[in-house]
Short mmCIF file of C-alpha atoms in Angstrom, two decimals:
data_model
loop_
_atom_site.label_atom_id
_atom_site.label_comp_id
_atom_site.label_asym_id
_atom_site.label_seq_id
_atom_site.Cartn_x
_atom_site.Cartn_y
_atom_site.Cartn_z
CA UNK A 1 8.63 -11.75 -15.81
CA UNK A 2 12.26 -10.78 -16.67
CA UNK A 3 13.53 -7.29 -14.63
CA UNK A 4 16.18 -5.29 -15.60
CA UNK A 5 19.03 -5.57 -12.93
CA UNK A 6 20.08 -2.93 -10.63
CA UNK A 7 23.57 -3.63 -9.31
CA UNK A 8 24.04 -3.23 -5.53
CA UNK A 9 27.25 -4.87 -5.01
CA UNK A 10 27.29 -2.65 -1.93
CA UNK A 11 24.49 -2.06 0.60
CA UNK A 12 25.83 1.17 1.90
CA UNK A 13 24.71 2.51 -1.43
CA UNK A 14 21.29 2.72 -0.01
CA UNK A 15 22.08 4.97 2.88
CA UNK A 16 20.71 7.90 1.55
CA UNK A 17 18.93 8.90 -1.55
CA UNK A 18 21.09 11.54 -2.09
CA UNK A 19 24.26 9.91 -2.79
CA UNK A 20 25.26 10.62 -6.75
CA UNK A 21 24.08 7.69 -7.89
CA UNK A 22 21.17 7.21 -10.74
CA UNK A 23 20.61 4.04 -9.90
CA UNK A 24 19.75 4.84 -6.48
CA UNK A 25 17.34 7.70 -7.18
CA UNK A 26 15.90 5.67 -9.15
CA UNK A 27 14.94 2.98 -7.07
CA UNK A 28 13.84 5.49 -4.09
CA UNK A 29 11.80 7.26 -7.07
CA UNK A 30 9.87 4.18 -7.25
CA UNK A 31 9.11 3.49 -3.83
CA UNK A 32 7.83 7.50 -3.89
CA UNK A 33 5.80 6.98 -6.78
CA UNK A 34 4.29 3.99 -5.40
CA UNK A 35 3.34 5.47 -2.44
CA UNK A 36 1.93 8.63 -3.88
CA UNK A 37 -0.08 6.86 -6.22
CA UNK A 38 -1.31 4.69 -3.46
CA UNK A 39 -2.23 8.15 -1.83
CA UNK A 40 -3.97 10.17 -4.08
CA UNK A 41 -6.16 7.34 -5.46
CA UNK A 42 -8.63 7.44 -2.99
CA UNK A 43 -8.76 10.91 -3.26
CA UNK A 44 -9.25 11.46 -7.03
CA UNK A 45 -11.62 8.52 -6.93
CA UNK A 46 -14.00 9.48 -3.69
CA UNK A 47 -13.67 13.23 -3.49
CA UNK A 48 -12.46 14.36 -7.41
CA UNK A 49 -15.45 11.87 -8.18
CA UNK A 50 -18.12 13.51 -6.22
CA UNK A 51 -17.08 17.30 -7.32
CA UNK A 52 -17.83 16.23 -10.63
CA UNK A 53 -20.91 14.97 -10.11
CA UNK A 54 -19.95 11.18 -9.29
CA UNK A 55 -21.64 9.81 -6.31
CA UNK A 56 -19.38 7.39 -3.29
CA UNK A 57 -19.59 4.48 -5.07
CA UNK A 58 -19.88 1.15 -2.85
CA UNK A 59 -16.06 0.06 -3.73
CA UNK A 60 -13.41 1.32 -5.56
CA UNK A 61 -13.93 -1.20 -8.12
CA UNK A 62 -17.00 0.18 -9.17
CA UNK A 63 -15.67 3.32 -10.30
CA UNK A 64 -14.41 1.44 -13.38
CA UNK A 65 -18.23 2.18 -14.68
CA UNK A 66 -17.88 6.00 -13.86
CA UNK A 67 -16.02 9.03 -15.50
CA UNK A 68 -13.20 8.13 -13.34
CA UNK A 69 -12.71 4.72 -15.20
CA UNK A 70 -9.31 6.09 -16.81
CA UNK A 71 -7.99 7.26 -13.19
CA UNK A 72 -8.96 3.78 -11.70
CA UNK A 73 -7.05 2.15 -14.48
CA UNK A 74 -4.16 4.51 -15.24
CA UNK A 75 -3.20 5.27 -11.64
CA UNK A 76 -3.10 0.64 -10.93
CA UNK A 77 -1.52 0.19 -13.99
CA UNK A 78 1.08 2.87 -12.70
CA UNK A 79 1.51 1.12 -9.60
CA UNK A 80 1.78 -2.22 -11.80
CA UNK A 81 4.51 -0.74 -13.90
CA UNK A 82 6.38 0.34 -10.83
CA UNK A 83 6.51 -2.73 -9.21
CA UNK A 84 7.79 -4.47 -12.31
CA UNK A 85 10.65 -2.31 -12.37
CA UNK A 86 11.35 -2.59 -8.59
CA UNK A 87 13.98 -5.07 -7.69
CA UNK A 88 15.11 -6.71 -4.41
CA UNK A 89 17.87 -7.94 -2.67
CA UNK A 90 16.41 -12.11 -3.67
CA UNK A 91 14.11 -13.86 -5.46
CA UNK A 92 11.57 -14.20 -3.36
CA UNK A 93 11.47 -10.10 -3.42
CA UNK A 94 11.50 -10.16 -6.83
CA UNK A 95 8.71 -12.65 -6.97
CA UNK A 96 6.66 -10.48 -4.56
CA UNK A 97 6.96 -7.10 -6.88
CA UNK A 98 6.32 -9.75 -10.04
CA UNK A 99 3.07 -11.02 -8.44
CA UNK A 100 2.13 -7.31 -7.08
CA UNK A 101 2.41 -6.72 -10.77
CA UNK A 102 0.13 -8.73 -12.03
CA UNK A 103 -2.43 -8.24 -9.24
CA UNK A 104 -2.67 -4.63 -9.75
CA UNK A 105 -2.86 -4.91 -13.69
CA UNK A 106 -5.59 -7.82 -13.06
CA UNK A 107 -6.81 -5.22 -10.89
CA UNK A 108 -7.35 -2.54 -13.14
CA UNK A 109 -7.55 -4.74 -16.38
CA UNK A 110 -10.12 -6.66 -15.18
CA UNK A 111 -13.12 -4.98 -14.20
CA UNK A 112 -15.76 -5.83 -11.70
CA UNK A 113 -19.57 -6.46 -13.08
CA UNK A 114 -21.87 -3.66 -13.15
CA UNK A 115 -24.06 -3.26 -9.68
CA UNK A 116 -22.38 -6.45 -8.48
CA UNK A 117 -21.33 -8.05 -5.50
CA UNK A 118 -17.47 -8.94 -5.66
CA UNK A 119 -18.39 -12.35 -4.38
CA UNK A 120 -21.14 -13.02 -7.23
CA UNK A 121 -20.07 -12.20 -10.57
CA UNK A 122 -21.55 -13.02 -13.81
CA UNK A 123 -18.43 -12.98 -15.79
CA UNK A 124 -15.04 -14.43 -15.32
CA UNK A 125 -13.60 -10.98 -15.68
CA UNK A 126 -15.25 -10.22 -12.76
CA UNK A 127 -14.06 -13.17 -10.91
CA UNK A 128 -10.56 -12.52 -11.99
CA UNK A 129 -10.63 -9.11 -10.67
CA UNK A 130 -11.84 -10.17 -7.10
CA UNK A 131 -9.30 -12.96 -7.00
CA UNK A 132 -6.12 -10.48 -8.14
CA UNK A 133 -7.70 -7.05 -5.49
CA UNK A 134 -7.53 -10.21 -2.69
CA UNK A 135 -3.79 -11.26 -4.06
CA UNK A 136 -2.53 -7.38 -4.51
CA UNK A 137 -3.44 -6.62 -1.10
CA UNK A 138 -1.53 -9.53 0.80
CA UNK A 139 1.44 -8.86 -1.45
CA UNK A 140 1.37 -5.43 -0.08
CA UNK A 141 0.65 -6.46 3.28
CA UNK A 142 3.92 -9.57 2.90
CA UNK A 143 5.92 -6.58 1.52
CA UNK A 144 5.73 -4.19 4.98
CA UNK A 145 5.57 -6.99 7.50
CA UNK A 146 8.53 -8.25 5.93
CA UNK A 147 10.82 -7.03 2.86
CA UNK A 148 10.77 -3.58 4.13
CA UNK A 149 11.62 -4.26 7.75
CA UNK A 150 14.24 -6.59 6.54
CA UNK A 151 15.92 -4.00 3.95
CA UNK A 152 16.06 -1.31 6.32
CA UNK A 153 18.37 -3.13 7.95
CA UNK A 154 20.54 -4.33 5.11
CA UNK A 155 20.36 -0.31 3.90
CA UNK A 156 20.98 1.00 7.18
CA UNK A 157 18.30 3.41 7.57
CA UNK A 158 17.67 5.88 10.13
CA UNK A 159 15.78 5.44 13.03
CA UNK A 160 15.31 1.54 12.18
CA UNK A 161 12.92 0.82 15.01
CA UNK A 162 10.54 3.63 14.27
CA UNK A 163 10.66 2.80 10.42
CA UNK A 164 10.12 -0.69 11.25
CA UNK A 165 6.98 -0.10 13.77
CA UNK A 166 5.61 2.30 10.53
CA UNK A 167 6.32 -0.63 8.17
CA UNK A 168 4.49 -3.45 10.78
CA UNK A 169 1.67 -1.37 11.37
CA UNK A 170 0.63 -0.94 7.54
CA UNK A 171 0.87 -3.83 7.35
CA UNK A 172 -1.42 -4.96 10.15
CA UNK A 173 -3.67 -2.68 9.31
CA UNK A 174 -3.67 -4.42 5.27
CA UNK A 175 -4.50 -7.78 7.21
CA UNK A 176 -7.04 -6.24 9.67
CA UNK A 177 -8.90 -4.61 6.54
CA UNK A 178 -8.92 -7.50 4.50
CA UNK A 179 -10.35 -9.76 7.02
CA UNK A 180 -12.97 -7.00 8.13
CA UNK A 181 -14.03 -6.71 4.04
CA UNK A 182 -14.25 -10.81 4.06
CA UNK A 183 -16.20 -10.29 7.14
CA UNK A 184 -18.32 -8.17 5.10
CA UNK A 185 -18.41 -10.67 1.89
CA UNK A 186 -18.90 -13.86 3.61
CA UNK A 187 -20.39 -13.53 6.64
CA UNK A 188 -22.86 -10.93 6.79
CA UNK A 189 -26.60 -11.46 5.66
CA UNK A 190 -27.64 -9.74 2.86
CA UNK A 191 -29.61 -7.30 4.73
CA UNK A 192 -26.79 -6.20 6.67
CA UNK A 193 -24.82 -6.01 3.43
CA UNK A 194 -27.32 -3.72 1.51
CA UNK A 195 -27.50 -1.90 4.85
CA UNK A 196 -23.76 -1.54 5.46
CA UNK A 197 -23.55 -0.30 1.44
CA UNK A 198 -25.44 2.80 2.02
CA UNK A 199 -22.77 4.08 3.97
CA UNK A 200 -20.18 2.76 0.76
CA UNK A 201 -18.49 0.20 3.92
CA UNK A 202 -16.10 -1.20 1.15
CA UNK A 203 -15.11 1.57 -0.18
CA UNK A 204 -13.47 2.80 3.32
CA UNK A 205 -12.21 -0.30 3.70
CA UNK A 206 -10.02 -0.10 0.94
CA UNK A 207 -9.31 3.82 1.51
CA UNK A 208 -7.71 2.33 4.31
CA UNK A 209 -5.82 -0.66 3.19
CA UNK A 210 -4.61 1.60 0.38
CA UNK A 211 -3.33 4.43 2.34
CA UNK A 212 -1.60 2.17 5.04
CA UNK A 213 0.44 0.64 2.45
CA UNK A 214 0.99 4.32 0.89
CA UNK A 215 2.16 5.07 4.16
CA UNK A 216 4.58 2.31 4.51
CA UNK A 217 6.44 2.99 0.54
CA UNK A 218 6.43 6.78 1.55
CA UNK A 219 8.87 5.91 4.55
CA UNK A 220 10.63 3.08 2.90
CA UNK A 221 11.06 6.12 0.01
CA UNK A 222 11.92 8.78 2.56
CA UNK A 223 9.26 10.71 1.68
CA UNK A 224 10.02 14.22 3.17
CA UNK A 225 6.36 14.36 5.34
CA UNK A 226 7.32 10.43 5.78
CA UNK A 227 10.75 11.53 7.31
CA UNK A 228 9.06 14.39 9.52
CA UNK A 229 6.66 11.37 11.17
CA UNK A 230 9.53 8.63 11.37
CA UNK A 231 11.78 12.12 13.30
CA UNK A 232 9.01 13.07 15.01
CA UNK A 233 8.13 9.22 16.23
CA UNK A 234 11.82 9.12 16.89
CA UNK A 235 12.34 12.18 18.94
CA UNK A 236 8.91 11.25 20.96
CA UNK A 237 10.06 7.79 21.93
CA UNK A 238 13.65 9.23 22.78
CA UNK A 239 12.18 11.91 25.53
CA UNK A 240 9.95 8.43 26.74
CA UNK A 241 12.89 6.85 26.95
CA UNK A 242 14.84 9.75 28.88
CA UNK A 243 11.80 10.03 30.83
CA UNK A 244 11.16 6.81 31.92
CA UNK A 245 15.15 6.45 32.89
CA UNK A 246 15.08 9.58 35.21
CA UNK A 247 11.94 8.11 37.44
CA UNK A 248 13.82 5.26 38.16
CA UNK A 249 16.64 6.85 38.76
CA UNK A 250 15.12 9.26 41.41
CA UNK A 251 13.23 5.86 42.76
CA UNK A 252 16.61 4.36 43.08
#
């Protein structure tokens, strides 16, 4: 895939979204919209679903067979679009948003089987979508435990070592859900499965991956409610700090 360029001859440019500059609005405009759509997916697909009449399904996936098909699909082609157009500071960035791409469009292009479990499908549309959920999750996960804390640094963000902490923990908590869900898929019996699925264990699973990497493009958009946390996370650590330096001064 071929992306339109986005000169940044200078990384000061990135400071702050509010500098008169198009092409920077732009690109913190996609970070946003990535993260909001990340956000309000679970939402219109687990609550929106069940005020209509749509029951928790056991995985997100499985609300391609709903009424909510077209929000499952529109909202991770969105996110598909957006990472197309997002471009980084080198090619391995790039790479990363191409791949995210296609995940999230193999995602939402391919659907799951009916009543299926991920790991046994009975189409290879339904093996293609397991394989590219598993790939756009670790592409979000690669982006926060890396890109992102790198680039705050080359953009000279505020409060870097709060951002950063926000940025390693979604992405911790990516990894720690994926392995828990393969936990689910590959180890458990099936009685445990069919137990754990009355509770819809999957679909929580991914509420959470999802909404930890919303978290972490919110504050790598600065987000307003992502700025308030990063402050607040900011100001708490500072009074730690100041805290912690006036006991051992009085030990002293």
């Amino acid at each position: 895939m071929i992306k339109n360029d986005v000169i940044k001859d200078e990384p000061e440019a990135f400071d702050y979204p509010d500098r008169k500059n198009i092409l920077v609005v732009s690109y913190i405009t996609i970070r946003r919209a990535i993260g909001v759509s990340g956000l309000l997916l679970p939402l219109m697909l687990g609550p929106g679903g069940w005020l209509v009449g749509i029951p928790f399904q056991d995985n997100m996936s499985s609300y391609y067979h709903t009424g909510m098909r077209d929000i499952f699909v529109g909202t991770l082609s969105a996110i598909g679009i957006f990472l197309f157009c997002y471009r980084g500071y080198d090619r391995v960035e790039n790479w990363t948003a191409n791949l995210g791409c296609v995940s999230a469009l193999g995602v939402a292009l391919f659907p799951l089987d009916y009543n299926s479990d991920p790991l046994f499908q009975r189409s290879v549309t339904g093996y293609l979508h397991t394989f590219s959920g598993g790939v756009f999750f670790l592409t979000l996960a690669f982006y926060s435990l890396y890109h992102f804390p790198r680039d705050s640094q080359i953009e000279h963000e505020p409060h870097l070592r709060e951002r950063a902490w926000i940025y390693q923990l979604s992405g911790i908590v990516i990894l720690l859900s994926l392995v828990t869900m393969g936990g689910f898929l590959f180890v458990l019996s099936p009685e445990w499965k069919r137990m754990l699925n009355n509770y819809n264990f999957l679909f929580w699973m991914e509420w959470v991956a999802v909404w930890a990497f919303a978290a972490a493009w919110l504050a790598k958009g600065r987000a307003i409610i992502a700025d308030i946390a990063v402050d607040m996370l900011a100001h708490s650590t500072a009074l730690l700090t100041k805290q912690i330096r006036h006991t051992q001064t009085r030990e002293q």
